[in-house]
Coordinates of C-alpha atoms and ligand atoms in Angstrom, one line a residue:
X111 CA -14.3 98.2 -61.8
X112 CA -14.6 94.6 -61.7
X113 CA -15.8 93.6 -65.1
X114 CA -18.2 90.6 -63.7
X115 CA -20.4 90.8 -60.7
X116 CA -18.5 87.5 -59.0
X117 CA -15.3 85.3 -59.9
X118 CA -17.4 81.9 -59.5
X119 CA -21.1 81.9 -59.9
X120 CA -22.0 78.0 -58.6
X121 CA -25.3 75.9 -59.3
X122 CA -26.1 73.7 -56.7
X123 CA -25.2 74.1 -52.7
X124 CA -24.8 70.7 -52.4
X125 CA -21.3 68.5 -51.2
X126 CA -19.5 69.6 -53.9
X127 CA -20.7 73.0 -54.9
X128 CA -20.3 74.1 -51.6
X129 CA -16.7 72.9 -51.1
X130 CA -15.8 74.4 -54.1
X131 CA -17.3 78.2 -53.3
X132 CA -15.7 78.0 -49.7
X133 CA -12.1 76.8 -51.4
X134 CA -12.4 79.1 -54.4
X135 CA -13.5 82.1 -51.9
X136 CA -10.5 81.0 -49.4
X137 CA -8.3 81.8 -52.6
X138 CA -10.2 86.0 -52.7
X139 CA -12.6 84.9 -55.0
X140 CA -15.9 86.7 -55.1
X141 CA -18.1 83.8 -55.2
X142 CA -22.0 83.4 -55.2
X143 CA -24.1 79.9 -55.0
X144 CA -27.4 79.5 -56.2
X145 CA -29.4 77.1 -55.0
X146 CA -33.5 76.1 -55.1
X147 CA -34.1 72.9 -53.0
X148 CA -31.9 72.5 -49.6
X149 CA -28.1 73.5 -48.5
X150 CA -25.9 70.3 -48.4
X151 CA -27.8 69.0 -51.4
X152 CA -28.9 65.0 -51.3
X153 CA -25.5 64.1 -48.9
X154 CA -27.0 65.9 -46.1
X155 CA -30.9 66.4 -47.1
X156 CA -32.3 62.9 -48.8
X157 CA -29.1 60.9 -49.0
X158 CA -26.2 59.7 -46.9
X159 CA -27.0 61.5 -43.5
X160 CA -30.6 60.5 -43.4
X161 CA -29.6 57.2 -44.4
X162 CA -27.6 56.1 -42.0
X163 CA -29.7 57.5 -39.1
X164 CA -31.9 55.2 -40.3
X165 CA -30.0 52.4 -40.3
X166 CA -28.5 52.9 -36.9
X167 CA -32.4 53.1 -36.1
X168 CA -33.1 49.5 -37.7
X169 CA -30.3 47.9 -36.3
X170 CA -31.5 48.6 -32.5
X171 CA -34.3 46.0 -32.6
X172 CA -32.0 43.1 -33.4
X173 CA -29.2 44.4 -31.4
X174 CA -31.6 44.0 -28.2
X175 CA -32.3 41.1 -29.4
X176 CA -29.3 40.2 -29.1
X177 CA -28.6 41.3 -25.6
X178 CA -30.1 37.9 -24.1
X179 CA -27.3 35.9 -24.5
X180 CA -25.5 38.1 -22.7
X181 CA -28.1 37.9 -19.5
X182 CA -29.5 40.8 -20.6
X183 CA -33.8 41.0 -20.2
X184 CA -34.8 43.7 -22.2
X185 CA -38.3 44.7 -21.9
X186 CA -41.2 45.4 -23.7
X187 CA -40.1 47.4 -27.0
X188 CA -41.7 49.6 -29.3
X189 CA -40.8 52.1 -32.3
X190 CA -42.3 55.1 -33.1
X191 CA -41.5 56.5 -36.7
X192 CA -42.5 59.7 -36.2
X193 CA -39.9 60.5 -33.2
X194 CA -37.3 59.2 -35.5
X195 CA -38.4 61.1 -38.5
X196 CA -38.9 64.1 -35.7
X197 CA -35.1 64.4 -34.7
X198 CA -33.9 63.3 -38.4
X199 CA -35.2 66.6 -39.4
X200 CA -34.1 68.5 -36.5
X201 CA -30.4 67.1 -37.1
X202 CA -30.7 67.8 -40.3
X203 CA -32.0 71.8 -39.9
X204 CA -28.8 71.9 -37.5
X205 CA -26.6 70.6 -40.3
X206 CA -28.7 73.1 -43.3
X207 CA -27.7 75.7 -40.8
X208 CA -23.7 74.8 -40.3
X209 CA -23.4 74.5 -43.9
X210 CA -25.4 78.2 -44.5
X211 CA -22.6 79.2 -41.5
X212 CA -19.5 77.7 -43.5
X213 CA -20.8 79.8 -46.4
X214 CA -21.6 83.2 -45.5
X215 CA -18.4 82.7 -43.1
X216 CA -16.4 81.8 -46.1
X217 CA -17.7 85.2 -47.8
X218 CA -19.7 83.1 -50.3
X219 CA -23.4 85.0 -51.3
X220 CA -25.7 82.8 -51.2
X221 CA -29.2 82.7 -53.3
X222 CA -31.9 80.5 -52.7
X223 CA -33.7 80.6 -56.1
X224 CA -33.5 78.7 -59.2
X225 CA -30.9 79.6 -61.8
X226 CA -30.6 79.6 -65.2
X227 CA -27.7 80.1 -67.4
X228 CA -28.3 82.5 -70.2
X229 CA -25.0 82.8 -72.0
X230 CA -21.2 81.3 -70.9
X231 CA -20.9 84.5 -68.5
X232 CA -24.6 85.4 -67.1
X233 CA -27.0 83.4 -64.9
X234 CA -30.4 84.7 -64.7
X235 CA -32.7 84.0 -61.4
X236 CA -36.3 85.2 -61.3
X237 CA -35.9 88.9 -62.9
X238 CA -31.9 89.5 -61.4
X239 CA -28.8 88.8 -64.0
X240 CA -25.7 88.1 -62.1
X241 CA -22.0 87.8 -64.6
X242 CA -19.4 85.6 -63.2
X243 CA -16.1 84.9 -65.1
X244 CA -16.3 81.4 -64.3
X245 CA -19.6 79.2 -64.1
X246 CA -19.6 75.6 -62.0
X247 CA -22.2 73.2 -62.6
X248 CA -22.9 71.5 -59.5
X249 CA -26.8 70.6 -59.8
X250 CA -26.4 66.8 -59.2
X251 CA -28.7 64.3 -59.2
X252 CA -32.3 63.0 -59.3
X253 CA -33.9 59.6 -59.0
X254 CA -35.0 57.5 -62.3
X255 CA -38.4 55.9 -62.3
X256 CA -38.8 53.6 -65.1
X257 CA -41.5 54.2 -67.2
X258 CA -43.5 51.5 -65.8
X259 CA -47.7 51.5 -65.9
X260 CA -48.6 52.9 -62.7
X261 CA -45.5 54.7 -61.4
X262 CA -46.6 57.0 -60.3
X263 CA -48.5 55.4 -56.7
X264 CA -44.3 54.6 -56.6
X265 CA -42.1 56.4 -54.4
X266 CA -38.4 57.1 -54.8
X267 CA -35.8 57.5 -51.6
X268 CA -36.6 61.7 -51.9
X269 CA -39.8 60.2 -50.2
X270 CA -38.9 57.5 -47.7
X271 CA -37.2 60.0 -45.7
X272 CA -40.7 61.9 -44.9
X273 CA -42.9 59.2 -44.6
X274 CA -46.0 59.7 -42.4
X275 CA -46.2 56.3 -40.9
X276 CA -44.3 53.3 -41.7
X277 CA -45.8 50.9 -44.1
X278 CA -46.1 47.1 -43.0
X279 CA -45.8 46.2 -45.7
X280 CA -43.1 47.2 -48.4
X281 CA -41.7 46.0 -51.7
X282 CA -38.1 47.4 -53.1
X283 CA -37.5 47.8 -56.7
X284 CA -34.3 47.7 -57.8
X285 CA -30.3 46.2 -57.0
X286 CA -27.7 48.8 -56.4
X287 CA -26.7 51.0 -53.1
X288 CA -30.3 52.6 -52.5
X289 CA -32.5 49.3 -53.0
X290 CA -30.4 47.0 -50.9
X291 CA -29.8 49.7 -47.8
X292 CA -33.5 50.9 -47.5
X293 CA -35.0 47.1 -47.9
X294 CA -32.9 46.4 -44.6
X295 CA -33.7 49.5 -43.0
X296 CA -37.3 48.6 -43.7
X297 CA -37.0 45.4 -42.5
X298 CA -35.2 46.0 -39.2
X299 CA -38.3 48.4 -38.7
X300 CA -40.3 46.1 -38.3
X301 CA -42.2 46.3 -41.9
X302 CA -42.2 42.8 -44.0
X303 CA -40.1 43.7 -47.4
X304 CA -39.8 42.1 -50.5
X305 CA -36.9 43.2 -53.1
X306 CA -37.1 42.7 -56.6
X307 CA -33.7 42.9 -59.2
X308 CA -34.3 42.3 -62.5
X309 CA -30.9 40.4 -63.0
X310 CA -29.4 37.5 -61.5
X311 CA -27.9 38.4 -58.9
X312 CA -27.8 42.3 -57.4
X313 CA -25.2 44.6 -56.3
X314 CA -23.8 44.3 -59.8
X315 CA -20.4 45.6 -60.2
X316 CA -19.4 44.7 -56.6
X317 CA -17.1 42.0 -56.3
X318 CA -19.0 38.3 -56.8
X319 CA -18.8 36.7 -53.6
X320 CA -20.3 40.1 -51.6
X321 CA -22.7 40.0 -53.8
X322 CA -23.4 36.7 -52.8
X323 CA -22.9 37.1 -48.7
X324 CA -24.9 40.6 -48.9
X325 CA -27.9 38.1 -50.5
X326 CA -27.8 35.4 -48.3
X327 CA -27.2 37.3 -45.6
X328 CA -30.7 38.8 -46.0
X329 CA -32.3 36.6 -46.6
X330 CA -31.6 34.8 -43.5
X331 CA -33.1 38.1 -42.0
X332 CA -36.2 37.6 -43.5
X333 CA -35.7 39.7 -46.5
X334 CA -38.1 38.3 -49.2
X335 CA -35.4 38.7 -52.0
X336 CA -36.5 37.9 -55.0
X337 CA -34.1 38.2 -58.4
X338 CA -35.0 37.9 -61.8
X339 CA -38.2 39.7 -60.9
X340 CA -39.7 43.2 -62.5
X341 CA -42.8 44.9 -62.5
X342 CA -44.9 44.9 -65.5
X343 CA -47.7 47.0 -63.2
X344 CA -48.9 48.7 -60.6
X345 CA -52.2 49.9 -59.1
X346 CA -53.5 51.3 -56.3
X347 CA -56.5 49.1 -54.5
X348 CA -58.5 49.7 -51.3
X349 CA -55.8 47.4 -50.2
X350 CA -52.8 49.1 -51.2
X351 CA -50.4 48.7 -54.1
X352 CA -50.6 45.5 -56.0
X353 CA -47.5 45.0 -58.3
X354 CA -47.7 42.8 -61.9
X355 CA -44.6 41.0 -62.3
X356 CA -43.4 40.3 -65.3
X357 CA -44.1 36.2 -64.6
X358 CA -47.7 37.4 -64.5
X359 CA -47.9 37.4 -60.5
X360 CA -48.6 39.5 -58.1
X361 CA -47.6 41.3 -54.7
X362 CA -49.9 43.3 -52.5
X363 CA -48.3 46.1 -50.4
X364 CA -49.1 49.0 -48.8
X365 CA -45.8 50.9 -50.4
X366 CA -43.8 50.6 -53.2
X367 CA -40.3 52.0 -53.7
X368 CA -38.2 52.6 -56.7
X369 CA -34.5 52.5 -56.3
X370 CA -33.7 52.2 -59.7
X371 CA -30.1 54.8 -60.1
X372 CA -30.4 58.4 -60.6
X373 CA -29.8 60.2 -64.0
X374 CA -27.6 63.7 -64.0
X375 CA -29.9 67.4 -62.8
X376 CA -29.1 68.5 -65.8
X377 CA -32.6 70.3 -67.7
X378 CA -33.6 73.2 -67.7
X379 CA -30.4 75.1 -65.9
X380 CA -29.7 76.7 -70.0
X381 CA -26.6 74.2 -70.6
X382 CA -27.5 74.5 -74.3
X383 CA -27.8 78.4 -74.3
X384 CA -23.8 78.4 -72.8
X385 CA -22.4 76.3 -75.0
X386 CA -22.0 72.8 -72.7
X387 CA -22.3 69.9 -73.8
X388 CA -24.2 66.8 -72.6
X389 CA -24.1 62.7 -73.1
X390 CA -26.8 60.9 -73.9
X391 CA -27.6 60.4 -70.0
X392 CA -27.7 64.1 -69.5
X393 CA -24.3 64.3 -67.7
X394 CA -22.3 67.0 -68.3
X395 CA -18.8 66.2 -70.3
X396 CA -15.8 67.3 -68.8
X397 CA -12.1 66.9 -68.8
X398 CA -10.0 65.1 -66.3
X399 CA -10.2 68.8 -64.8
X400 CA -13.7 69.2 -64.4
X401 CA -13.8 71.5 -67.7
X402 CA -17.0 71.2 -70.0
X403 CA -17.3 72.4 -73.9
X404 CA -17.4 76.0 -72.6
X405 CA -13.9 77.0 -71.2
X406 CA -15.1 79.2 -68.3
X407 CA -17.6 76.7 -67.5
X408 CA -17.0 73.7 -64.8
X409 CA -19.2 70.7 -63.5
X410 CA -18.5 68.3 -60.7
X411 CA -20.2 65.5 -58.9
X412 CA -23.6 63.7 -59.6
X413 CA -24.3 65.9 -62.9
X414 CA -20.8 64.9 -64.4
X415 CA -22.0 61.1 -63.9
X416 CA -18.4 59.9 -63.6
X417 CA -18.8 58.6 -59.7
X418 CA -21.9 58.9 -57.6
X419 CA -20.4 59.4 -54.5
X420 CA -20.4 62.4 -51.9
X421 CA -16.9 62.2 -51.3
X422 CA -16.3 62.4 -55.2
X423 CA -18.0 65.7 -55.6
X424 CA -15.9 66.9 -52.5
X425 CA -13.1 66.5 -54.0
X426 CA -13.9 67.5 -57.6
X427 CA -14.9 70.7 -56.3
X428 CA -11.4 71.2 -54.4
X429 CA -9.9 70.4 -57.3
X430 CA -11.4 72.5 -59.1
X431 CA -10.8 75.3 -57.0
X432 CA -7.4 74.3 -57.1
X433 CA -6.8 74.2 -60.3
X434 CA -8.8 77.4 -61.4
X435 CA -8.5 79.8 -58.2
X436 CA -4.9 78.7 -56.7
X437 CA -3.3 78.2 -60.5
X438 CA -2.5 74.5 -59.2
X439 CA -3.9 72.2 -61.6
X440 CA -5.6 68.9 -59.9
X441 CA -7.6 66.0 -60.8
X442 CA -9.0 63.3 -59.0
X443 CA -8.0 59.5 -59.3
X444 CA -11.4 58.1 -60.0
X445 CA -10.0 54.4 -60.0
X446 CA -10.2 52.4 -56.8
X447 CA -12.6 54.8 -54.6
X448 CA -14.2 52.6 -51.9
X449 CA -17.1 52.6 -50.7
X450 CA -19.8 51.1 -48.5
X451 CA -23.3 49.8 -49.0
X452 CA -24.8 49.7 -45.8
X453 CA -26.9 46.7 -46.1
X454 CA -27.0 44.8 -43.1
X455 CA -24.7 43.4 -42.3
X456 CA -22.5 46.1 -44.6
X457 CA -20.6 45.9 -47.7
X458 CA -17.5 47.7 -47.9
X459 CA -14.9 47.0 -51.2
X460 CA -12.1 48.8 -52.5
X461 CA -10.1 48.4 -55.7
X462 CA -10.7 45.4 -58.0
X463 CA -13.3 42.5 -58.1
X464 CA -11.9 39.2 -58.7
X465 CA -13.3 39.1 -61.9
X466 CA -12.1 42.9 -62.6
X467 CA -8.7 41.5 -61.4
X468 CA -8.8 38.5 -63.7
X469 CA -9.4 40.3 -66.8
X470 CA -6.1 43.2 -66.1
X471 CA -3.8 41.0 -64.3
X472 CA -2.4 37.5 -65.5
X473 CA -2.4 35.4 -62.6
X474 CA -4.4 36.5 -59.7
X475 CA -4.4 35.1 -55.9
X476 CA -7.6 34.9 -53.7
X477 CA -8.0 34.7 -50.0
X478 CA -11.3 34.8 -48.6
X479 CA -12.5 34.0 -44.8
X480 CA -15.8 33.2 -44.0
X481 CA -16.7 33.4 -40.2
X482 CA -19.5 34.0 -37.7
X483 CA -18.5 37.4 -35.8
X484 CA -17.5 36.6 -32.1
X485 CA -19.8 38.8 -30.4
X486 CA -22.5 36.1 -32.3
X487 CA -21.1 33.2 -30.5
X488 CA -22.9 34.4 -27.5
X489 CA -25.3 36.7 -29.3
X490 CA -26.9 33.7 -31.1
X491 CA -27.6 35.8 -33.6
X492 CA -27.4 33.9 -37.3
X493 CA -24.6 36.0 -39.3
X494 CA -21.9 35.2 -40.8
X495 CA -19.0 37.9 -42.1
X496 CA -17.3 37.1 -45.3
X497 CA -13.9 39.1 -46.2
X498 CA -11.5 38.6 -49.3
X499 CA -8.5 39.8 -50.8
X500 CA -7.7 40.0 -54.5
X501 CA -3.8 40.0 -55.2
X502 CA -1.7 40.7 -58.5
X503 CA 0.3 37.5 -58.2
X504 CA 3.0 38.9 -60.2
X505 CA 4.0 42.4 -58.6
X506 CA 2.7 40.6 -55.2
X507 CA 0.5 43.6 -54.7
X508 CA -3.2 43.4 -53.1
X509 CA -5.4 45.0 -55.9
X510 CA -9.0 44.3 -54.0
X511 CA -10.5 44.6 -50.5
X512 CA -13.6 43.1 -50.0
X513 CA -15.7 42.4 -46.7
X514 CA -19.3 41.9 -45.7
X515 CA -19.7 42.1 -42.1
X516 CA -20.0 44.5 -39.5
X517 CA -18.2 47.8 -39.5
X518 CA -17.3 47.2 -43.1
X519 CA -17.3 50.6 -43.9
X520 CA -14.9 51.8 -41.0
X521 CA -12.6 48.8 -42.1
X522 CA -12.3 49.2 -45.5
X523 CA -12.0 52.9 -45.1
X524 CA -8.3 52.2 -43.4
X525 CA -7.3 49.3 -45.7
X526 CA -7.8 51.7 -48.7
X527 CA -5.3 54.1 -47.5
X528 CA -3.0 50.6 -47.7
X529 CA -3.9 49.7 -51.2
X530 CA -3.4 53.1 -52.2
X531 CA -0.1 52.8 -51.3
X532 CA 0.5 50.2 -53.2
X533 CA 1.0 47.3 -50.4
X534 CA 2.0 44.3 -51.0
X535 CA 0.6 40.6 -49.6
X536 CA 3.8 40.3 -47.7
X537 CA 3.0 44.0 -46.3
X538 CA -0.2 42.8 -44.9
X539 CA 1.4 39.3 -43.7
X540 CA 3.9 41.5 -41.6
X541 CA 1.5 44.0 -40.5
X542 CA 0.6 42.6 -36.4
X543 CA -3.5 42.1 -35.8
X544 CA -5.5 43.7 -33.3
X545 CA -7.1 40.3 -31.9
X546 CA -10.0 39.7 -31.1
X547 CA -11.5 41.3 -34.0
X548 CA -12.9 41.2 -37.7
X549 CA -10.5 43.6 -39.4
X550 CA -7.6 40.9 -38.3
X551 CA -8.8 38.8 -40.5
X552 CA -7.6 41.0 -43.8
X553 CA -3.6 40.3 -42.2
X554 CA -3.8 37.2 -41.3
X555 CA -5.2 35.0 -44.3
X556 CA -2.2 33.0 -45.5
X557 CA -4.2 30.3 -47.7
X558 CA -5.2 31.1 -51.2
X559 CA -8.7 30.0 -52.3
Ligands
NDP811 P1 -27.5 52.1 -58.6 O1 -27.1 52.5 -60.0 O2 -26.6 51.7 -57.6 O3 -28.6 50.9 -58.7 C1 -29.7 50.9 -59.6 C2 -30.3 49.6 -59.6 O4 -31.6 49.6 -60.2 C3 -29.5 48.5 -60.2 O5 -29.6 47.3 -59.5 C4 -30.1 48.4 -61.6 O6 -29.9 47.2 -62.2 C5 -31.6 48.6 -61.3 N1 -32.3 49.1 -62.4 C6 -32.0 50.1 -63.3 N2 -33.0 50.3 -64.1 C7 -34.0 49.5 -63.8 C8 -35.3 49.2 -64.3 N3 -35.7 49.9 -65.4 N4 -36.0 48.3 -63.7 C9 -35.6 47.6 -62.7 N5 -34.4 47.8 -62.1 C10 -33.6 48.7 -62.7 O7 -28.5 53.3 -58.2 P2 -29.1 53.7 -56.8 O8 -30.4 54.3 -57.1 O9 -29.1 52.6 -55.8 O10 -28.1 54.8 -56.2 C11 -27.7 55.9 -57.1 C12 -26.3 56.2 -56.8 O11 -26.2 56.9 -55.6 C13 -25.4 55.0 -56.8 O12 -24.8 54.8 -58.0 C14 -24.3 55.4 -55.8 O13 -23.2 55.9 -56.4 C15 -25.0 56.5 -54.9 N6 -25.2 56.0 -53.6 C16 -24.2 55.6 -52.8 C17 -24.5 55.2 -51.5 C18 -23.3 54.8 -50.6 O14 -22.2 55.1 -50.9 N7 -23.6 54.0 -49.5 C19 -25.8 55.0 -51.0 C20 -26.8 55.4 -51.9 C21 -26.5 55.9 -53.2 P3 -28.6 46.8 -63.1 O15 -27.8 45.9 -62.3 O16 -29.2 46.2 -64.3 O17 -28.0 48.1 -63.4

């Protein structure tokens, strides 16, 4: 008789957790996922999916706009928020159902219930006690509110998505990936937005002159971006929200929104009671393979705080799988992941910032194009793309990728696969364009900056 009730016991049906059951179960293990919110987890539920419907549905306002200077008329237009929030939910029922298919087809038991660990082997939910030999930690993420006065009229992106009507009027809190991508999806709604960063400049950590593009980019939208800014209050009036700033001002609105990073799901799962160690944040520690202070115990993704991204967890749970069901030990390269911040227009970057570049390398070379998109020569529309590349002037090789323009998500995405390989500037001088487009742009910059 087996001497545990499953192989893998997993916490947390999202991205990663679920790639990891359906690989370790692929390998004959007996594997069970527990999980109390929504299969698919934030990716598919509150997060990514969601996300980008919406921005696909705040971009069709300006791109009929932009239609007339192409002859087209396009008539009378109006958006309703509830059809869109309508078939959000329905295509995201149809996706909570594919991934509950991938499971059960995968032989994975799945338990929709709240777990807790009680010891390094046993995971209690409701009255039940189920054993496992090995425990993975895939509980993820939640959204930080600061602890401002009056916080609590705020609410976080786990709320934007099931809005009943969309407010006119909207203020943003915060600088990073949420903050910037809902105060355009916002805007291109129709509602007026103001964004608030409590730095400089936002987008911090992105390479300097995005940063800069993504800003004024917005603002010649009609984004009310305002940096340097925080909230000292907030209150709820017969008018709406009125937000304190810290300059002693203040903003009326009728919603406020707090995009202000998410801290690790790690409380009250009984980490402490098995053994596992947490940071100060609340992530989980582990190894390079996903290992915490409990040998048979395993976290990936959002709860391990290392990267925040879907396609991280992914592929921490394969390699975890990997390494602990298929005896082929794997870890993940967590240096130069791209990725995309789909402000409008986007921001995609992979590899090193200029300044990232400056400090490892000795002598760096820039390029950088800034252009208006040919479809705007027609389209009238006032946008301009920016694109650069950071290159190791020694070893000649292109150690950066940035652009801010349209599709920067589906171009960086390929030029990644090129900087992972190690290309050089030459490589990219001898690689042909596809002309007329924006992505030529990356092979054809021959001056340095
Ligand atoms: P981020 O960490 O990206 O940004 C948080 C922002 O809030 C920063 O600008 C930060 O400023 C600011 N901030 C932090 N604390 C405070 C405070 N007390 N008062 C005011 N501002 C504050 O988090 P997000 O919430 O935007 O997203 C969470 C994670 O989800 C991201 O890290 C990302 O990995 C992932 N994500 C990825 C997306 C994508 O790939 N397109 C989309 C959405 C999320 P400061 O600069 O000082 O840190």
């Amino acid at each position: 008789m087996a001497r545990y009730d499953f192989d893998l016991f997993v916490l947390g049906a999202g991205s990663g957790g679920v790639r990891a059951s359906r690989v370790a179960a692929s390998y004959g293990a007996r594997v069970a996922v527990a999980e109390e919110r929504y299969l698919g987890g934030t990716c598919v539920n509150v997060g990514c999916i969601p996300k980008k419907l919406f921005v696909y549905a705040s971009e069709v306002g300006s791109d009929c706009d932009d239609g007339a200077g192409f002859g087209w008329t396009v008539g009378g237009r109006r958006f309703d928020w509830r059809t869109l929030i309508a078939n959000k939910d329905r295509e995201i029922g149809r996706l909570n159902g594919v991934y509950r298919r991938m499971l059960e087809g995968s032989g994975v038991t799945i338990i929709e219930k709240h777990a807790t660990l009680i010891d390094a082997h046993t995971v209690a939910i409701g009255g039940d006690r189920y054993t496992a030999e090995y425990i993975l930690i895939a509980t993820g993420s939640w959204p930080t509110v600061p602890e401002t006065p009056g916080a609590q009229h705020a609410i976080t992106s786990n709320e934007a998505f099931h809005l009943e009507r969309l407010p006119g009027r909207v203020i943003v809190v915060g600088g990073g990936y949420i903050a910037v991508e809902f105060a355009g999806i916002f805007h291109g709604l129709g509602a007026s937005v103001i964004e608030l960063y409590h730095g400089p400049l936002f987008l911090r950590g992105f390479d300097d002159d995005a940063r800069r593009a993504v800003a004024d980019e917005m603002v010649r939208h009609g984004i009310d971006l305002r940096f340097n800014a925080d909230v000292k209050r907030i209150e709820k009036t017969q008018a709406g929200i009125v937000a304190t700033l810290n300059d002693g001002s203040t903003l009326e609105a009728d919603l406020i929104m707090y995009a202000t990073g998410r801290h690790p799901h790690t409380r009250g799962i009984g980490l402490e009671a098995a053994g596992v160690k947490l940071a100060a944040d609340g992530a989980v520690i582990v190894d390079e393979y996903s290992r915490t202070s409990t040998p048979n115990i395993y976290a990936i993704g959002d709860c391990t705080n290392r990267v925040m991204l879907t396609p991280i967890a992914i592929a921490e749970g394969r390699a975890f799988a990997e390494t602990v069901f298929n005896h082929n030990p794997m870890k993940i390269d967590h240096e130069g992941v791209p990725s995309c911040v789909f402000s409008q227009p986007p921001l995609g970057a992979v590899g090193l910032t200029e300044t990232r570049a400056r400090e490892r390398y000795q002598t760096v070379d820039v390029y950088r194009s800034s252009f208006r998109p040919l479809k705007h020569t027609l389209s009238g529309r006032d946008e301009r793309a920016m694109m650069k590349l950071v290159v190791d002037q020694a070893s000649q090789r292109v150690v950066g990728c940035h652009m801010v323009g349209p599709e920067a998500g589906e171009i960086i995405q390929g030029f990644a696969v090129a900087l992972k390989c190690g290309a050089t500037k030459a490589q990219f001088d001898a690689t042909i364009a596809i002309h007329p487009t924006a992505a030529e742009e990356f092979v054809t910059m021959r001056e340095k900056v």
